[in-house]
Amino acid sequence: MWHCDEESEKELMSAPKPHEEIFADWLHFDPLVVRRAVTASAPSLADNTADLDRLRRALRQQGYDPLRVPPGELGAYANRFRQGNFKATAVLSFTGDGWELTELFSGTDQSPVFGVAVDLGTTQIAFYLVDLITGQLLDRLSVPNPQISYGEDILTRIIYASTPNRLLLLQDLLRSTLNETLSFLADKHGFRVSQIYALTVAGNTTMTHFFLGLDPSRLCKEPYIPVANTFPILHGTDLRVAMHPRGLVVVFPNVGSYFGGDVIAGILATGMHRTEEICLLVDVGTNAEVVLGNKDWLVACAGAAGPALEGGVVERGMMAQPGAIDRVRIDPDSLELTYHVLGDEKPKGLCGSGLIDLVAEMFMAGLLTIQGKINTQIIDPRIVVSENGPAYVVAWADETADGRDLLVSEIDIGILLKSKAAMYTILNIITRKVGLRVQDIHRFFVAGTFGSHIDPVMAIRIGMLPDLPLKTFQGMGNTAGRGAAMTLLDRRLLGDMNDVRQRITYVELNVNLELMNEFRGATFLPHTDPKLFPSVTIHPRAMG
Amino acid sequence: MWHCDEESEKELMSAPKPHEEIFADWLHFDPLVVRRAVTASAPSLADNTADLDRLRRALRQQGYDPLRVPPGELGAYANRFRQGNFKATAVLSFTGDGWELTELFSGTDQSPVFGVAVDLGTTQIAFYLVDLITGQLLDRLSVPNPQISYGEDILTRIIYASTPNRLLLLQDLLRSTLNETLSFLADKHGFRVSQIYALTVAGNTTMTHFFLGLDPSRLCKEPYIPVANTFPILHGTDLRVAMHPRGLVVVFPNVGSYFGGDVIAGILATGMHRTEEICLLVDVGTNAEVVLGNKDWLVACAGAAGPALEGGVVERGMMAQPGAIDRVRIDPDSLELTYHVLGDEKPKGLCGSGLIDLVAEMFMAGLLTIQGKINTQIIDPRIVVSENGPAYVVAWADETADGRDLLVSEIDIGILLKSKAAMYTILNIITRKVGLRVQDIHRFFVAGTFGSHIDPVMAIRIGMLPDLPLKTFQGMGNTAGRGAAMTLLDRRLLGDMNDVRQRITYVELNVNLELMNEFRGATFLPHTDPKLFPSVTIHPRAMG
């Protein structure tokens, strides 16, 4: 079982973390923005180079070439360089094809240089504060997307934003939340927002449109055409962000309407685009997004597999928040059940990992048949018949927050099995599309809160993840935020994001007979073909 | 004798000219800003490229790559492209290392694209209005530099501008004059200032500092360090110029305090930086600036030779304005004098070419000795003795505007001879510095109003210009304005201006014994060494 990333679920809850958390062995610490001392000899009749050209020459000698000096700062920079007796401290930003002289201080200056990575999610917006001098991840927090009051789901918001004024309003909501949070971070850590020199922003295509004030109306209408998929490097002043006005705003590019910058950032976070080995990344959100490939090729697809896996849809399902049962164990002999609750609270429901654990453990104990039916012939007080039919009591009324039995019905289990079947089918189809077998997957990254919480042993037991060696699987947490933060630390990723965007092939999953047959087999526990899951021993009682 | 460019002297006097006037055979018509139709197929499920990326792709296919889209226009451009059913008209600007999409119109648009070249002179500001679609020079006018009321000479203005507010005031004066003149041109020709998409600005180093609001105070103090010699490409909005806000403002780079963008533009105007042949450019203003070289090397120097040659300093000298005698002829036998006056007016004084003609003709007729003394032994009513000593009557009281005899004294002639000697000495020294003889000069460009008016035959007779074949000499008019206008028409000059700046070697003329001896010989008519002027036949009477 891998690290369970609880903090990411809590609003404005943050804690210093070592930068290793967003580091990877292939990453270079070459940040997007650097602070450099710059010195030149004083002018003389023998070397009468102009002040600003003298500064440029000294920076060019350090490798900052080509170097763009902001038009409004020519005089100010030259003056500060001279005032410091031709010693200055430069803040330089990488723009992909060169450098910008974002700020210049007279003499020696030790003022900090921060970057913030933003994962612009539909529900939550996550922030990563990074010290670009040390490479340390100083803080991490997430806040609700303020647009939620205009629509929980993205489609409602797209429809709402059908007039320019309303689009502006939704953009302003994002800007306000961004600016409040950046100010909060600055206050908390005792710096000025003008010391934030870089912002990397990864969001799905719709959120990216809202952020940039672009009309999203055609994202949900055939043929699903975004206004723009690639963006120039912007500056704080362009978007009125509470940061250095000449600081960089890097917006991750989209592949298309249904494949956004958040997934591109996710790919960067795994490093799969730089490895020889074949990797698979699955990100379960509203859709399950799957990317397969390595440094030579990348294919991607998406399908509806998500909500049930994240704890949505099923009756007592919930987000992985305090009060959620996230772990379940059932002794196959005594049928004794134990669970773990997030936070110091009484249970309110089950989050995705709790639900997967429950179904896996019930199946192992023979309480569930391979068809996903509750084995009502077994004498177990937890097996009851509710108004929705057969059900299983996870927690008794005297243990729960609301004083009612916490039941999971056969119908709930059926919903989960359909989701896991969809996920498994998508993984299989995309693998087969490129002429590979799932066994060829060398590393399997599971992104999102979901990925941080689920136990691959359990996910294999229910036939959601393929039966690969456990070391293959790696929970990644918020890959979009992580990829955006890594881009702050390693400027090569500015090129990588465009390379990945151009290299990726998006595969449409057409609903056809083959897919439906495959899906039907995958709704079983673990599958109609047990040879696909050799590690899963089926309890005799489960044979139904 | 070459074309006399009278219009350039008149305020707000302008006339359409064919673009050949600023064209040259080596110039390509590849303007800085182009208007291009751009078409793409409509999006479909098979080609779901985003609107803006579709536009970029279509422009990239036309060769506009890399292409920068202004951050604030992403949505507007995408929208206009779609509204025009994926047909649009793009206005694209070249920035040296790529293109900017400056404007986009829906569908087919025939609105004009103008550029304006500005010669930012200390006394006069000259404007050249160019149609960038046809390459035609539509208009040309010049207005007085509004800073004159804060100092006729540049030094007074530099001293005045010693506080930030005063510097801002001098900058604002330039901006107002620029904007008024651009509005005047737009009104006169029936277009909007937002249809001016490019401005090329060539000025001396001080004027360039004023234009950009840079502190000029160190330009006149040892070691003479400008704030900046090279400038990024600016946009209309950066300087609040009355033009398209995203239109380009190209400011010519300076070589140093005493060698500005106006001379760089002048070099471009001659094309000498692109020829095999050795060329010399001399620009007579407050200083005489001399550039020698070809496509492989360029050397430059400057020296005080100017005012007398332009009609300043000498008592009855004046600018080449109405009322100025610009041509003089004296019959060597009858000693009869004829003159030509600029405009339909009575003579007020002599401009530079008139003064040079007068001295050359007096010398040819033996009225002046080789030492520059008036030959008072000759019986000629025009030879008189004034309160300033010997003098010559060019026009009698009943012919002149002020009803007084128009006299030129021996002292005046002495001043002219010192100026011409300084000029000749500079030309000789720079030529010898690079190991050449003046005879190696293949083309000899004379810039400025001065260059347009003087007659090389006369200038050779007095020993101001070297005794080269007449076809060697070419009057260029305003080379700074011409070079700036050519840059609008041929975008390669954007690179040329920086190449020239970097290649040029500035030679300091140290006042030493060699220079003084050389100078002394050159104050004679035409020179102490007549072998240097084989074409000049000396009248026996002139032998003194």
mmCIF file of N, CA and C in Angstrom, chain A residues 472-509:
data_model
loop_
_atom_site.group_PDB
_atom_site.id
_atom_site.type_symbol
_atom_site.label_atom_id
_atom_site.label_comp_id
_atom_site.label_asym_id
_atom_site.label_seq_id
_atom_site.Cartn_x
_atom_site.Cartn_y
_atom_site.Cartn_z
ATOM 1 N N THR A 472 4.771 -2.869 -9.918
ATOM 2 C CA THR A 472 4.433 -2.139 -11.148
ATOM 3 C C THR A 472 3.620 -0.880 -10.852
ATOM 4 N N PHE A 473 2.787 -0.974 -9.820
ATOM 5 C CA PHE A 473 1.828 0.103 -9.562
ATOM 6 C C PHE A 473 2.441 1.214 -8.730
ATOM 7 N N GLN A 474 2.068 2.416 -9.064
ATOM 8 C CA GLN A 474 2.544 3.560 -8.279
ATOM 9 C C GLN A 474 1.440 4.601 -8.169
ATOM 10 N N GLY A 475 1.041 4.879 -6.942
ATOM 11 C CA GLY A 475 0.051 5.938 -6.710
ATOM 12 C C GLY A 475 0.749 7.278 -6.810
ATOM 13 N N MET A 476 0.122 8.225 -7.483
ATOM 14 C CA MET A 476 0.824 9.475 -7.819
ATOM 15 C C MET A 476 0.223 10.686 -7.131
ATOM 16 N N GLY A 477 -0.932 10.569 -6.496
ATOM 17 C CA GLY A 477 -1.580 11.773 -5.966
ATOM 18 C C GLY A 477 -1.978 12.680 -7.121
ATOM 19 N N ASN A 478 -1.909 13.964 -6.884
ATOM 20 C CA ASN A 478 -2.338 14.948 -7.885
ATOM 21 C C ASN A 478 -1.252 15.109 -8.955
ATOM 22 N N THR A 479 -1.372 14.368 -10.032
ATOM 23 C CA THR A 479 -0.329 14.427 -11.065
ATOM 24 C C THR A 479 -0.331 15.767 -11.784
ATOM 25 N N ALA A 480 -1.519 16.377 -11.962
ATOM 26 C CA ALA A 480 -1.567 17.673 -12.666
ATOM 27 C C ALA A 480 -0.775 18.707 -11.872
ATOM 28 N N GLY A 481 -1.037 18.793 -10.581
ATOM 29 C CA GLY A 481 -0.332 19.750 -9.732
ATOM 30 C C GLY A 481 1.152 19.433 -9.662
ATOM 31 N N ARG A 482 1.447 18.151 -9.572
ATOM 32 C CA ARG A 482 2.842 17.741 -9.485
ATOM 33 C C ARG A 482 3.602 18.085 -10.770
ATOM 34 N N GLY A 483 2.986 17.822 -11.908
ATOM 35 C CA GLY A 483 3.615 18.143 -13.197
ATOM 36 C C GLY A 483 3.810 19.641 -13.359
ATOM 37 N N ALA A 484 2.828 20.408 -12.890
ATOM 38 C CA ALA A 484 2.945 21.865 -12.975
ATOM 39 C C ALA A 484 4.072 22.354 -12.068
ATOM 40 N N ALA A 485 4.187 21.758 -10.877
ATOM 41 C CA ALA A 485 5.243 22.153 -9.935
ATOM 42 C C ALA A 485 6.612 21.745 -10.467
ATOM 43 N N MET A 486 6.679 20.560 -11.084
ATOM 44 C CA MET A 486 7.953 20.114 -11.644
ATOM 45 C C MET A 486 8.423 21.052 -12.761
ATOM 46 N N THR A 487 7.470 21.615 -13.493
ATOM 47 C CA THR A 487 7.817 22.547 -14.570
ATOM 48 C C THR A 487 8.458 23.814 -14.000
ATOM 49 N N LEU A 488 8.065 24.195 -12.794
ATOM 50 C CA LEU A 488 8.717 25.345 -12.140
ATOM 51 C C LEU A 488 10.182 25.035 -11.841
ATOM 52 N N LEU A 489 10.454 23.756 -11.543
ATOM 53 C CA LEU A 489 11.791 23.368 -11.091
ATOM 54 C C LEU A 489 12.724 22.981 -12.228
ATOM 55 N N ASP A 490 12.153 22.508 -13.334
ATOM 56 C CA ASP A 490 12.973 22.019 -14.451
ATOM 57 C C ASP A 490 12.433 22.618 -15.740
ATOM 58 N N ARG A 491 13.128 23.626 -16.240
ATOM 59 C CA ARG A 491 12.604 24.386 -17.368
ATOM 60 C C ARG A 491 12.523 23.574 -18.650
ATOM 61 N N ARG A 492 13.200 22.411 -18.701
ATOM 62 C CA ARG A 492 13.086 21.575 -19.896
ATOM 63 C C ARG A 492 11.643 21.135 -20.137
ATOM 64 N N LEU A 493 10.862 21.094 -19.053
ATOM 65 C CA LEU A 493 9.483 20.630 -19.182
ATOM 66 C C LEU A 493 8.611 21.591 -19.999
ATOM 67 N N LEU A 494 9.085 22.827 -20.154
ATOM 68 C CA LEU A 494 8.393 23.789 -21.020
ATOM 69 C C LEU A 494 8.376 23.265 -22.464
ATOM 70 N N GLY A 495 9.476 22.647 -22.881
ATOM 71 C CA GLY A 495 9.512 22.005 -24.189
ATOM 72 C C GLY A 495 8.774 20.677 -24.173
ATOM 73 N N ASP A 496 8.947 19.934 -23.086
ATOM 74 C CA ASP A 496 8.304 18.618 -22.988
ATOM 75 C C ASP A 496 6.790 18.712 -23.158
ATOM 76 N N MET A 497 6.187 19.750 -22.567
ATOM 77 C CA MET A 497 4.721 19.818 -22.607
ATOM 78 C C MET A 497 4.226 19.954 -24.050
ATOM 79 N N ASN A 498 4.970 20.668 -24.863
ATOM 80 C CA ASN A 498 4.558 20.794 -26.264
ATOM 81 C C ASN A 498 4.893 19.553 -27.073
ATOM 82 N N ASP A 499 6.035 18.923 -26.748
ATOM 83 C CA ASP A 499 6.386 17.663 -27.415
ATOM 84 C C ASP A 499 5.316 16.614 -27.150
ATOM 85 N N VAL A 500 4.953 16.486 -25.885
ATOM 86 C CA VAL A 500 3.951 15.479 -25.498
ATOM 87 C C VAL A 500 2.639 15.764 -26.220
ATOM 88 N N ARG A 501 2.247 17.044 -26.214
ATOM 89 C CA ARG A 501 0.994 17.424 -26.863
ATOM 90 C C ARG A 501 0.980 17.008 -28.333
ATOM 91 N N GLN A 502 2.122 17.207 -28.996
ATOM 92 C CA GLN A 502 2.168 16.908 -30.423
ATOM 93 C C GLN A 502 2.306 15.422 -30.704
ATOM 94 N N ARG A 503 2.954 14.694 -29.775
ATOM 95 C CA ARG A 503 3.216 13.274 -30.017
ATOM 96 C C ARG A 503 2.028 12.400 -29.701
ATOM 97 N N ILE A 504 1.153 12.901 -28.844
ATOM 98 C CA ILE A 504 0.101 12.032 -28.320
ATOM 99 C C ILE A 504 -0.967 11.769 -29.383
ATOM 100 N N THR A 505 -1.396 10.512 -29.448
ATOM 101 C CA THR A 505 -2.473 10.120 -30.357
ATOM 102 C C THR A 505 -3.696 9.813 -29.517
ATOM 103 N N TYR A 506 -4.773 10.481 -29.833
ATOM 104 C CA TYR A 506 -5.990 10.269 -29.058
ATOM 105 C C TYR A 506 -6.839 9.226 -29.769
ATOM 106 N N VAL A 507 -7.198 8.182 -29.033
ATOM 107 C CA VAL A 507 -7.958 7.077 -29.609
ATOM 108 C C VAL A 507 -9.403 7.193 -29.150
ATOM 109 N N GLU A 508 -10.322 7.273 -30.114
ATOM 110 C CA GLU A 508 -11.748 7.290 -29.761
ATOM 111 C C GLU A 508 -12.190 5.868 -29.459
ATOM 112 N N LEU A 509 -12.891 5.670 -28.367
ATOM 113 C CA LEU A 509 -13.430 4.342 -28.062
ATOM 114 C C LEU A 509 -14.844 4.268 -28.619
#
